[in-house]
Every structure is written in C-alpha cells, then in structure tokens.
mmCIF file of C-alpha atoms and ligand atoms in Angstrom:
data_model
loop_
_atom_site.group_PDB
_atom_site.id
_atom_site.type_symbol
_atom_site.label_atom_id
_atom_site.label_comp_id
_atom_site.label_asym_id
_atom_site.label_seq_id
_atom_site.Cartn_x
_atom_site.Cartn_y
_atom_site.Cartn_z
ATOM 1 C CA UNK A 1 -104.503 6.076 -36.013
ATOM 2 C CA UNK A 2 -101.262 7.092 -34.348
ATOM 3 C CA UNK A 3 -99.649 4.225 -32.434
ATOM 4 C CA UNK A 4 -96.348 3.872 -30.627
ATOM 5 C CA UNK A 5 -93.296 2.957 -32.637
ATOM 6 C CA UNK A 6 -92.850 0.034 -30.244
ATOM 7 C CA UNK A 7 -96.233 -1.411 -31.256
ATOM 8 C CA UNK A 8 -95.122 -1.479 -34.882
ATOM 9 C CA UNK A 9 -91.729 -2.991 -34.016
ATOM 10 C CA UNK A 10 -93.290 -5.763 -31.936
ATOM 11 C CA UNK A 11 -95.131 -7.116 -34.970
ATOM 12 C CA UNK A 12 -92.451 -6.369 -37.555
ATOM 13 C CA UNK A 13 -89.226 -7.477 -35.839
ATOM 14 C CA UNK A 14 -87.490 -10.269 -37.762
ATOM 15 C CA UNK A 15 -90.325 -10.508 -40.283
ATOM 16 C CA UNK A 16 -90.529 -7.283 -42.269
ATOM 17 C CA UNK A 17 -89.314 -3.685 -42.142
ATOM 18 C CA UNK A 18 -91.500 -0.654 -41.522
ATOM 19 C CA UNK A 19 -90.941 2.168 -44.009
ATOM 20 C CA UNK A 20 -89.963 5.447 -42.329
ATOM 21 C CA UNK A 21 -90.702 8.224 -44.760
ATOM 22 C CA UNK A 22 -89.634 11.872 -44.380
ATOM 23 C CA UNK A 23 -92.247 14.499 -45.181
ATOM 24 C CA UNK A 24 -92.029 18.255 -45.682
ATOM 25 C CA UNK A 25 -95.288 19.366 -47.281
ATOM 26 C CA UNK A 26 -98.962 18.685 -47.880
ATOM 27 C CA UNK A 27 -98.562 16.832 -51.176
ATOM 28 C CA UNK A 28 -96.108 14.382 -49.637
ATOM 29 C CA UNK A 29 -98.407 13.779 -46.683
ATOM 30 C CA UNK A 30 -101.410 13.134 -48.944
ATOM 31 C CA UNK A 31 -99.418 10.762 -51.172
ATOM 32 C CA UNK A 32 -97.881 9.008 -48.173
ATOM 33 C CA UNK A 33 -101.217 8.233 -46.541
ATOM 34 C CA UNK A 34 -102.800 7.261 -49.837
ATOM 35 C CA UNK A 35 -99.936 4.898 -50.727
ATOM 36 C CA UNK A 36 -99.908 3.204 -47.342
ATOM 37 C CA UNK A 37 -103.657 2.664 -47.279
ATOM 38 C CA UNK A 38 -103.489 1.433 -50.888
ATOM 39 C CA UNK A 39 -100.894 -1.185 -49.899
ATOM 40 C CA UNK A 40 -102.410 -1.818 -46.446
ATOM 41 C CA UNK A 41 -99.105 -1.086 -44.738
ATOM 42 C CA UNK A 42 -98.229 0.375 -41.343
ATOM 43 C CA UNK A 43 -95.660 3.161 -41.585
ATOM 44 C CA UNK A 44 -93.583 5.706 -39.724
ATOM 45 C CA UNK A 45 -93.896 9.335 -40.710
ATOM 46 C CA UNK A 46 -90.716 11.147 -39.843
ATOM 47 C CA UNK A 47 -89.941 14.810 -39.484
ATOM 48 C CA UNK A 48 -86.412 16.172 -39.599
ATOM 49 C CA UNK A 49 -85.263 19.373 -37.928
ATOM 50 C CA UNK A 50 -85.090 20.847 -41.434
ATOM 51 C CA UNK A 51 -88.706 19.870 -42.169
ATOM 52 C CA UNK A 52 -89.921 21.326 -38.849
ATOM 53 C CA UNK A 53 -88.211 24.581 -39.717
ATOM 54 C CA UNK A 54 -89.270 24.647 -43.383
ATOM 55 C CA UNK A 55 -92.992 24.032 -42.917
ATOM 56 C CA UNK A 56 -93.201 25.007 -39.220
ATOM 57 C CA UNK A 57 -93.656 22.133 -36.762
ATOM 58 C CA UNK A 58 -97.230 23.300 -36.004
ATOM 59 C CA UNK A 59 -98.177 23.194 -39.680
ATOM 60 C CA UNK A 60 -96.805 19.666 -40.041
ATOM 61 C CA UNK A 61 -98.651 18.493 -36.947
ATOM 62 C CA UNK A 62 -101.927 19.975 -38.244
ATOM 63 C CA UNK A 63 -101.473 18.376 -41.655
ATOM 64 C CA UNK A 64 -100.714 14.976 -40.162
ATOM 65 C CA UNK A 65 -103.625 15.151 -37.693
ATOM 66 C CA UNK A 66 -105.942 16.079 -40.581
ATOM 67 C CA UNK A 67 -104.608 13.237 -42.729
ATOM 68 C CA UNK A 68 -105.288 10.905 -39.801
ATOM 69 C CA UNK A 69 -108.957 11.966 -39.927
ATOM 70 C CA UNK A 70 -109.134 11.634 -43.714
ATOM 71 C CA UNK A 71 -107.480 8.208 -43.892
ATOM 72 C CA UNK A 72 -109.204 6.331 -41.099
ATOM 73 C CA UNK A 73 -107.568 2.996 -42.037
ATOM 74 C CA UNK A 74 -104.023 4.302 -41.658
ATOM 75 C CA UNK A 75 -101.922 3.044 -38.734
ATOM 76 C CA UNK A 76 -98.681 4.917 -38.193
ATOM 77 C CA UNK A 77 -96.150 6.306 -35.747
ATOM 78 C CA UNK A 78 -94.751 9.849 -35.716
ATOM 79 C CA UNK A 79 -90.977 10.123 -35.316
ATOM 80 C CA UNK A 80 -88.353 12.858 -35.018
ATOM 81 C CA UNK A 81 -85.517 12.135 -37.463
ATOM 82 C CA UNK A 82 -81.913 13.064 -36.506
ATOM 83 C CA UNK A 83 -82.748 15.119 -33.442
ATOM 84 C CA UNK A 84 -80.357 17.020 -31.239
ATOM 85 C CA UNK A 85 -80.999 17.041 -27.488
ATOM 86 C CA UNK A 86 -83.043 20.239 -27.477
ATOM 87 C CA UNK A 87 -85.287 19.175 -30.371
ATOM 88 C CA UNK A 88 -85.814 15.764 -28.751
ATOM 89 C CA UNK A 89 -87.097 17.440 -25.575
ATOM 90 C CA UNK A 90 -89.391 19.698 -27.599
ATOM 91 C CA UNK A 91 -90.897 16.642 -29.326
ATOM 92 C CA UNK A 92 -91.120 14.579 -26.123
ATOM 93 C CA UNK A 93 -93.002 17.407 -24.403
ATOM 94 C CA UNK A 94 -95.291 18.078 -27.392
ATOM 95 C CA UNK A 95 -97.525 15.039 -26.879
ATOM 96 C CA UNK A 96 -97.508 14.417 -30.640
ATOM 97 C CA UNK A 97 -94.506 12.173 -31.238
ATOM 98 C CA UNK A 98 -94.393 8.382 -30.832
ATOM 99 C CA UNK A 99 -90.589 8.296 -30.824
ATOM 100 C CA UNK A 100 -87.527 10.477 -31.243
ATOM 101 C CA UNK A 101 -84.077 9.917 -32.648
ATOM 102 C CA UNK A 102 -81.197 11.404 -30.734
ATOM 103 C CA UNK A 103 -78.255 11.621 -33.076
ATOM 104 C CA UNK A 104 -75.079 12.175 -31.110
ATOM 105 C CA UNK A 105 -73.074 9.836 -33.335
ATOM 106 C CA UNK A 106 -70.608 12.621 -34.175
ATOM 107 C CA UNK A 107 -69.582 12.770 -30.491
ATOM 108 C CA UNK A 108 -67.103 10.353 -28.942
ATOM 109 C CA UNK A 109 -68.466 7.075 -27.543
ATOM 110 C CA UNK A 110 -68.770 8.244 -23.920
ATOM 111 C CA UNK A 111 -70.383 11.569 -24.837
ATOM 112 C CA UNK A 112 -72.788 9.827 -27.226
ATOM 113 C CA UNK A 113 -73.801 7.533 -24.359
ATOM 114 C CA UNK A 114 -74.238 10.418 -21.886
ATOM 115 C CA UNK A 115 -76.418 12.494 -24.242
ATOM 116 C CA UNK A 116 -78.465 9.507 -25.384
ATOM 117 C CA UNK A 117 -79.066 8.379 -21.797
ATOM 118 C CA UNK A 118 -80.384 11.809 -20.792
ATOM 119 C CA UNK A 119 -82.860 11.757 -23.688
ATOM 120 C CA UNK A 120 -83.912 8.161 -22.968
ATOM 121 C CA UNK A 121 -84.619 8.972 -19.312
ATOM 122 C CA UNK A 122 -86.817 11.891 -20.233
ATOM 123 C CA UNK A 123 -88.592 10.101 -23.121
ATOM 124 C CA UNK A 124 -89.363 6.958 -21.160
ATOM 125 C CA UNK A 125 -91.104 8.971 -18.453
ATOM 126 C CA UNK A 126 -93.651 9.863 -21.140
ATOM 127 C CA UNK A 127 -93.816 6.451 -22.830
ATOM 128 C CA UNK A 128 -91.898 7.646 -25.882
ATOM 129 C CA UNK A 129 -89.237 5.426 -27.373
ATOM 130 C CA UNK A 130 -85.792 6.492 -28.477
ATOM 131 C CA UNK A 131 -83.671 5.626 -31.488
ATOM 132 C CA UNK A 132 -79.966 6.349 -31.105
ATOM 133 C CA UNK A 133 -77.076 6.166 -33.544
ATOM 134 C CA UNK A 134 -73.745 4.459 -33.170
ATOM 135 C CA UNK A 135 -71.149 4.524 -35.939
ATOM 136 C CA UNK A 136 -71.096 7.102 -38.686
ATOM 137 C CA UNK A 137 -72.767 6.998 -42.049
ATOM 138 C CA UNK A 138 -71.142 8.753 -44.993
ATOM 139 C CA UNK A 139 -72.841 11.762 -46.612
ATOM 140 C CA UNK A 140 -74.703 14.665 -45.055
ATOM 141 C CA UNK A 141 -76.732 14.307 -41.853
ATOM 142 C CA UNK A 142 -78.721 17.460 -41.273
ATOM 143 C CA UNK A 143 -76.050 20.152 -41.216
ATOM 144 C CA UNK A 144 -73.180 17.866 -40.310
ATOM 145 C CA UNK A 145 -71.095 16.549 -43.168
ATOM 146 C CA UNK A 146 -69.320 13.227 -42.782
ATOM 147 C CA UNK A 147 -66.631 12.646 -45.386
ATOM 148 C CA UNK A 148 -66.620 9.107 -46.771
ATOM 149 C CA UNK A 149 -63.160 8.570 -45.276
ATOM 150 C CA UNK A 150 -64.487 9.315 -41.793
ATOM 151 C CA UNK A 151 -67.597 7.194 -42.040
ATOM 152 C CA UNK A 152 -67.230 4.141 -39.811
ATOM 153 C CA UNK A 153 -69.308 1.001 -39.561
ATOM 154 C CA UNK A 154 -70.904 0.187 -36.219
ATOM 155 C CA UNK A 155 -68.746 -2.030 -34.029
ATOM 156 C CA UNK A 156 -71.048 -4.878 -32.835
ATOM 157 C CA UNK A 157 -69.233 -5.184 -29.491
ATOM 158 C CA UNK A 158 -69.684 -1.467 -28.832
ATOM 159 C CA UNK A 159 -73.348 -1.781 -29.848
ATOM 160 C CA UNK A 160 -73.971 -4.143 -26.912
ATOM 161 C CA UNK A 161 -72.433 -1.728 -24.407
ATOM 162 C CA UNK A 162 -74.149 1.268 -26.019
ATOM 163 C CA UNK A 163 -77.650 -0.219 -25.865
ATOM 164 C CA UNK A 164 -77.134 -1.526 -22.341
ATOM 165 C CA UNK A 165 -75.799 1.718 -20.925
ATOM 166 C CA UNK A 166 -78.210 4.088 -22.714
ATOM 167 C CA UNK A 167 -81.388 1.996 -22.538
ATOM 168 C CA UNK A 168 -82.263 3.121 -26.084
ATOM 169 C CA UNK A 169 -85.087 1.214 -27.767
ATOM 170 C CA UNK A 170 -83.662 0.895 -31.265
ATOM 171 C CA UNK A 171 -80.234 1.286 -32.799
ATOM 172 C CA UNK A 172 -79.417 3.249 -35.945
ATOM 173 C CA UNK A 173 -76.376 1.351 -37.156
ATOM 174 C CA UNK A 174 -73.860 2.243 -39.830
ATOM 175 C CA UNK A 175 -73.982 -0.805 -42.104
ATOM 176 C CA UNK A 176 -72.576 0.619 -45.307
ATOM 177 C CA UNK A 177 -75.197 3.131 -46.407
ATOM 178 C CA UNK A 178 -75.032 6.919 -46.544
ATOM 179 C CA UNK A 179 -77.580 9.676 -46.953
ATOM 180 C CA UNK A 180 -78.397 11.216 -50.315
ATOM 181 C CA UNK A 181 -78.153 10.035 -53.910
ATOM 182 C CA UNK A 182 -74.518 8.961 -54.067
ATOM 183 C CA UNK A 183 -74.084 5.961 -51.805
ATOM 184 C CA UNK A 184 -72.299 3.218 -53.645
ATOM 185 C CA UNK A 185 -69.780 2.668 -56.390
ATOM 186 C CA UNK A 186 -69.556 -0.507 -58.476
ATOM 187 C CA UNK A 187 -70.746 -3.593 -56.640
ATOM 188 C CA UNK A 188 -70.788 -2.121 -53.108
ATOM 189 C CA UNK A 189 -73.812 -2.938 -50.949
ATOM 190 C CA UNK A 190 -75.017 -3.548 -47.402
ATOM 191 C CA UNK A 191 -72.629 -5.128 -44.904
ATOM 192 C CA UNK A 192 -74.777 -8.114 -43.994
ATOM 193 C CA UNK A 193 -71.998 -9.542 -41.832
ATOM 194 C CA UNK A 194 -72.170 -6.454 -39.576
ATOM 195 C CA UNK A 195 -75.986 -6.640 -39.372
ATOM 196 C CA UNK A 196 -75.753 -10.311 -38.447
ATOM 197 C CA UNK A 197 -73.129 -9.705 -35.771
ATOM 198 C CA UNK A 198 -75.220 -6.898 -34.233
ATOM 199 C CA UNK A 199 -78.376 -9.002 -34.190
ATOM 200 C CA UNK A 200 -76.538 -11.936 -32.637
ATOM 201 C CA UNK A 201 -75.350 -9.749 -29.768
ATOM 202 C CA UNK A 202 -78.515 -7.719 -29.144
ATOM 203 C CA UNK A 203 -81.361 -9.959 -30.327
ATOM 204 C CA UNK A 204 -84.734 -8.255 -30.091
ATOM 205 C CA UNK A 205 -83.385 -4.711 -30.416
ATOM 206 C CA UNK A 206 -84.679 -3.255 -33.684
ATOM 207 C CA UNK A 207 -81.905 -2.062 -36.001
ATOM 208 C CA UNK A 208 -82.597 1.072 -38.030
ATOM 209 C CA UNK A 209 -81.168 1.519 -41.506
ATOM 210 C CA UNK A 210 -80.608 5.140 -42.486
ATOM 211 C CA UNK A 211 -79.728 6.091 -46.038
ATOM 212 C CA UNK A 212 -81.957 3.381 -47.511
ATOM 213 C CA UNK A 213 -83.051 5.026 -50.754
ATOM 214 C CA UNK A 214 -82.445 2.934 -53.861
ATOM 215 C CA UNK A 215 -81.845 5.892 -56.226
ATOM 216 C CA UNK A 216 -83.403 4.200 -59.292
ATOM 217 C CA UNK A 217 -81.274 4.783 -62.365
ATOM 218 C CA UNK A 218 -84.383 5.320 -64.551
ATOM 219 C CA UNK A 219 -85.443 8.127 -62.228
ATOM 220 C CA UNK A 220 -82.026 9.807 -62.473
ATOM 221 C CA UNK A 221 -82.077 9.434 -66.271
ATOM 222 C CA UNK A 222 -85.588 10.921 -66.575
ATOM 223 C CA UNK A 223 -84.630 13.867 -64.363
ATOM 224 C CA UNK A 224 -81.539 14.530 -66.472
ATOM 225 C CA UNK A 225 -83.522 14.163 -69.726
ATOM 226 C CA UNK A 226 -85.845 16.876 -68.410
ATOM 227 C CA UNK A 227 -83.069 19.352 -67.655
ATOM 228 C CA UNK A 228 -81.595 17.973 -64.423
ATOM 229 C CA UNK A 229 -77.892 17.597 -63.812
ATOM 230 C CA UNK A 230 -77.608 14.683 -61.388
ATOM 231 C CA UNK A 231 -74.446 12.612 -61.520
ATOM 232 C CA UNK A 232 -75.499 9.584 -63.627
ATOM 233 C CA UNK A 233 -73.277 7.330 -61.516
ATOM 234 C CA UNK A 234 -75.606 7.877 -58.494
ATOM 235 C CA UNK A 235 -76.350 4.522 -56.831
ATOM 236 C CA UNK A 236 -78.434 3.501 -53.824
ATOM 237 C CA UNK A 237 -79.397 0.411 -51.858
ATOM 238 C CA UNK A 238 -80.624 -2.581 -53.838
ATOM 239 C CA UNK A 239 -84.344 -2.811 -52.957
ATOM 240 C CA UNK A 240 -84.101 -6.586 -52.961
ATOM 241 C CA UNK A 241 -81.808 -6.318 -49.931
ATOM 242 C CA UNK A 242 -84.484 -4.678 -47.721
ATOM 243 C CA UNK A 243 -86.249 -7.932 -46.859
ATOM 244 C CA UNK A 244 -83.133 -10.060 -46.168
ATOM 245 C CA UNK A 245 -81.951 -7.229 -43.894
ATOM 246 C CA UNK A 246 -85.370 -7.160 -42.177
ATOM 247 C CA UNK A 247 -85.070 -10.867 -41.378
ATOM 248 C CA UNK A 248 -81.852 -9.977 -39.529
ATOM 249 C CA UNK A 249 -83.534 -7.366 -37.356
ATOM 250 C CA UNK A 250 -83.509 -4.252 -39.553
ATOM 251 C CA UNK A 251 -86.998 -3.129 -38.559
ATOM 252 C CA UNK A 252 -87.082 0.524 -39.656
ATOM 253 C CA UNK A 253 -85.907 1.585 -43.106
ATOM 254 C CA UNK A 254 -85.467 5.335 -43.678
ATOM 255 C CA UNK A 255 -86.332 6.697 -47.100
ATOM 256 C CA UNK A 256 -86.203 10.338 -48.115
ATOM 257 C CA UNK A 257 -84.036 10.836 -51.208
ATOM 258 C CA UNK A 258 -86.128 8.538 -53.454
ATOM 259 C CA UNK A 259 -89.232 10.606 -52.698
ATOM 260 C CA UNK A 260 -87.346 13.777 -53.612
ATOM 261 C CA UNK A 261 -86.406 12.171 -56.925
ATOM 262 C CA UNK A 262 -90.088 11.442 -57.637
ATOM 263 C CA UNK A 263 -90.937 15.087 -56.907
ATOM 264 C CA UNK A 264 -88.111 16.396 -59.104
ATOM 265 C CA UNK A 265 -88.927 14.075 -62.015
ATOM 266 C CA UNK A 266 -92.663 14.876 -61.977
ATOM 267 C CA UNK A 267 -92.144 18.640 -61.841
ATOM 268 C CA UNK A 268 -89.269 18.804 -64.335
ATOM 269 C CA UNK A 269 -91.144 16.669 -66.861
ATOM 270 C CA UNK A 270 -94.393 18.567 -66.359
ATOM 271 C CA UNK A 271 -92.911 21.997 -66.980
ATOM 272 C CA UNK A 272 -90.742 20.714 -69.826
ATOM 273 C CA UNK A 273 -93.853 19.335 -71.554
ATOM 274 C CA UNK A 274 -96.121 22.279 -70.650
ATOM 275 C CA UNK A 275 -93.867 25.338 -70.760
ATOM 276 C CA UNK A 276 -96.905 27.617 -71.055
ATOM 277 C CA UNK A 277 -98.279 26.466 -67.644
ATOM 278 C CA UNK A 278 -97.809 28.228 -64.335
ATOM 279 C CA UNK A 279 -100.488 26.575 -62.213
ATOM 280 C CA UNK A 280 -98.739 24.325 -59.701
ATOM 281 C CA UNK A 281 -101.814 22.225 -59.000
ATOM 282 C CA UNK A 282 -101.728 19.985 -62.113
ATOM 283 C CA UNK A 283 -98.161 18.737 -61.396
ATOM 284 C CA UNK A 284 -99.023 18.640 -57.680
ATOM 285 C CA UNK A 285 -101.876 16.247 -58.433
ATOM 286 C CA UNK A 286 -99.626 14.053 -60.552
ATOM 287 C CA UNK A 287 -97.034 14.056 -57.773
ATOM 288 C CA UNK A 288 -99.513 12.918 -55.105
ATOM 289 C CA UNK A 289 -100.526 9.986 -57.279
ATOM 290 C CA UNK A 290 -96.973 9.057 -58.270
ATOM 291 C CA UNK A 291 -95.772 9.381 -54.676
ATOM 292 C CA UNK A 292 -98.594 7.107 -53.486
ATOM 293 C CA UNK A 293 -97.585 4.487 -56.073
ATOM 294 C CA UNK A 294 -93.946 4.875 -55.068
ATOM 295 C CA UNK A 295 -94.806 4.284 -51.392
ATOM 296 C CA UNK A 296 -96.912 1.229 -52.245
ATOM 297 C CA UNK A 297 -94.003 -0.174 -54.275
ATOM 298 C CA UNK A 298 -91.513 0.412 -51.427
ATOM 299 C CA UNK A 299 -93.837 -1.302 -48.988
ATOM 300 C CA UNK A 300 -93.910 -4.395 -51.227
ATOM 301 C CA UNK A 301 -90.116 -4.495 -51.128
ATOM 302 C CA UNK A 302 -90.012 -3.942 -47.353
ATOM 303 C CA UNK A 303 -92.559 -6.675 -46.731
ATOM 304 C CA UNK A 304 -94.815 -4.206 -44.885
ATOM 305 C CA UNK A 305 -97.563 -4.319 -47.522
ATOM 306 C CA UNK A 306 -100.670 -6.165 -46.338
ATOM 307 C CA UNK A 307 -99.500 -6.154 -42.692
ATOM 308 C CA UNK A 308 -102.198 -3.784 -41.410
ATOM 309 C CA UNK A 309 -104.427 -6.628 -40.223
ATOM 310 C CA UNK A 310 -101.559 -8.124 -38.213
ATOM 311 C CA UNK A 311 -100.898 -4.749 -36.601
ATOM 312 C CA UNK A 312 -104.583 -4.208 -35.873
ATOM 313 C CA UNK A 313 -104.838 -7.619 -34.269
ATOM 314 C CA UNK A 314 -101.885 -6.825 -32.003
ATOM 315 C CA UNK A 315 -103.224 -3.524 -30.685
HETATM 316 O O1 G3H B 1 -81.242 12.109 -43.025
HETATM 317 C C1 G3H B 1 -81.706 13.160 -43.423
HETATM 318 C C2 G3H B 1 -83.037 13.175 -44.065
HETATM 319 O O2 G3H B 1 -82.933 12.830 -45.418
HETATM 320 C C3 G3H B 1 -83.697 14.499 -43.838
HETATM 321 O O3 G3H B 1 -83.125 15.461 -44.644
HETATM 322 O O4 G3H B 1 -82.499 17.230 -43.021
HETATM 323 O O5 G3H B 1 -82.730 17.738 -45.463
HETATM 324 O O6 G3H B 1 -84.767 17.278 -44.065
HETATM 325 P P1 G3H B 1 -83.294 17.032 -44.275
HETATM 326 P P1 13P B 2 -81.895 8.536 -47.908
HETATM 327 O O1 13P B 2 -81.103 9.763 -48.180
HETATM 328 O O2 13P B 2 -81.210 7.317 -48.452
HETATM 329 O O3 13P B 2 -83.287 8.611 -48.401
HETATM 330 O O4 13P B 2 -81.942 8.338 -46.311
HETATM 331 C C1 13P B 2 -82.888 9.027 -45.540
HETATM 332 C C2 13P B 2 -82.621 8.926 -44.074
HETATM 333 O O5 13P B 2 -81.810 8.155 -43.603
HETATM 334 C C3 13P B 2 -83.402 9.802 -43.191
HETATM 335 O O6 13P B 2 -83.015 9.699 -41.867
HETATM 336 ZN ZN1 ZN B 3 -80.923 9.389 -41.605
#
C-alpha cells in the first residue's frame, strides 16, 4: 500500500529511521519488496532523475504498482530523489508520488529558499510533502559534482530560517556524509554534534541523511577478487550509527551505493564462476534474493524492521 511520507515520519520520528532505497530496474524492485516484507518494515522507494530516464518513468511506475499488488503486506511511500524544479512539478502532477525532493543546495541561500518555496507551495496544494537540502555533501549528486573542499556542513542556525521560510517538510542536511563509495578516510564519521544542534532548533522536523551507504569492506574485496577495480580504501557510514542518528531526528536514510555493490558482486562472481553462461536469469535470481537479504539487514540496523504493525495501527 502506498502511503504518504508524512505518515511514515509520524511513527518513525525520534524512534527509528525509514530506509529510502533507490531503484532502477525490475530485479531491484522485486528484491526491495521481498526484503521489506521479510523484515516487516515500512520503506521509501526513491527514484532519481537518472532512474526515470534510464528505465522510463512510466516503466518504473508500472513495476512499482505491480509490486504493490504482488506484495499486499508492503507499506511504502514513493519519493523523487534529488529533483530539479521541473522534475518536481512533473512528479507532483503525476498523482503517483508521495513526496519530492527539491535539491537547490548548489544555489546560494536566498535562491535555494526561493526555489524550494515555489515547489512547496505547489506540492502542498496536492498533499505531497517536500524534502529540501541545505548545506552541501561531498561527491556526485546527479550530474553536479561537489569537490570535497567545497562540501559544507549544514549550519543549524540557517536550518531554522530555511525551514521556516520555505515550509519544507523535511530537511536533507549535510552532516559529514557524501554520495558514492568513497566517503570517509581513517576514523571520520557522522557529525553528531551538528545533528544534535539541528534537532534542538527544529524539533519535530525529520532530518534526512543522504550518502548513507556503509560500503562494506568484504563487498569491495569480493568485487575486486572477481575482477573489479574498486579502490580498497573505500569507506562508508558505520551501520551502527544509523540508530543513534535516528534517535536525534534522522528519520530518512538514503541508500543506493550499497545496493549497487550487491549487484556488482553477484554478477561478477557469477560470470567468473560460470564463464560458459550467457543467460542473465540465473544471476538475476541470485541478485533478487541477495538484495532482499541486504534490505532486511539494513532495516535491522535502521530500527525499521518489525515496525509494520505500528505503521498499520497509525493509518
Ligand atoms: O544521490 C544519488 C543517488 O545515488 C542516485 O544516483 O543519480 O546515479 O541514479 P543516480
Ligand atoms: P549512497 O551513495 O551513500 O548510497 O547515498 C545515496 C543517496 O543519498 C541517494 O539520494
Ligand atoms: Zn542523495
């Protein structure tokens, strides 16, 4: 069942984080639904501009609506990830999306506010909630590259003004993470002090953590042992930090890269071990199962596992 993102946040805020998983194809959608039902977790399925272009937005909508019929226990929201203004309006008008993200974080503060406010006004007329970003994560966001030196953590004082003036429903904050597989060096981690300061100033506003993949070292090693060439120093977010962050208001945790690593590992290992094969269905089947297990594991770490009854009771 598709619900609003707000309905999920109302139950989760301050208690656990809802996993927001990016999808691009049928196998991911099957594994995602299977894994969430397996772990009895609510979830957010998110589509990036790149995904909507790759698979065609109509194809993704059909796949998700079909999965909804196949997995009758599933409770989830549908979200646009890193939208520009035009894509936000397309999603708002489509009648399919529960929420959109307007990402104008690369603009200056005033311009970010102006763009975000326009999207919020239009979304709220249709009961759709809006996530907006303040501060800049390192790494690559869609087609915009942010060099590590230019990444800047969210200023908690500015966050108050930003949320007040835009009326956005949740805040994607830069709290030390970045997109992709290369987030941290050495002992770097989340900036809990920044999360705490934001929550203190805007209690009740869900904070969204982008760039939340954990980039498991075993996964990187297996990919490289099967012919991959990932930098072995790749490091992500410590999964044991998801729940402490959730208690401080981080209510949506975005995960994409880790799922791509599962896909890459399964397919590299399969074709390494079966070089005579050219049927893509056997590795596809393995991937769906592995992806489902991966989702169930993430949900345990996020605290969203076994929360379906609580969500159901709140609807
Ligand atoms: O934050 C970006 C997400 O990982 C989506 O990536 O734009 O390559 O689909 P994508
Ligand atoms: P990762 O690259 O860490 O998976 O982050 C995904 C994300 O933030 C999508 O918006
Ligand atoms: Zn992101």
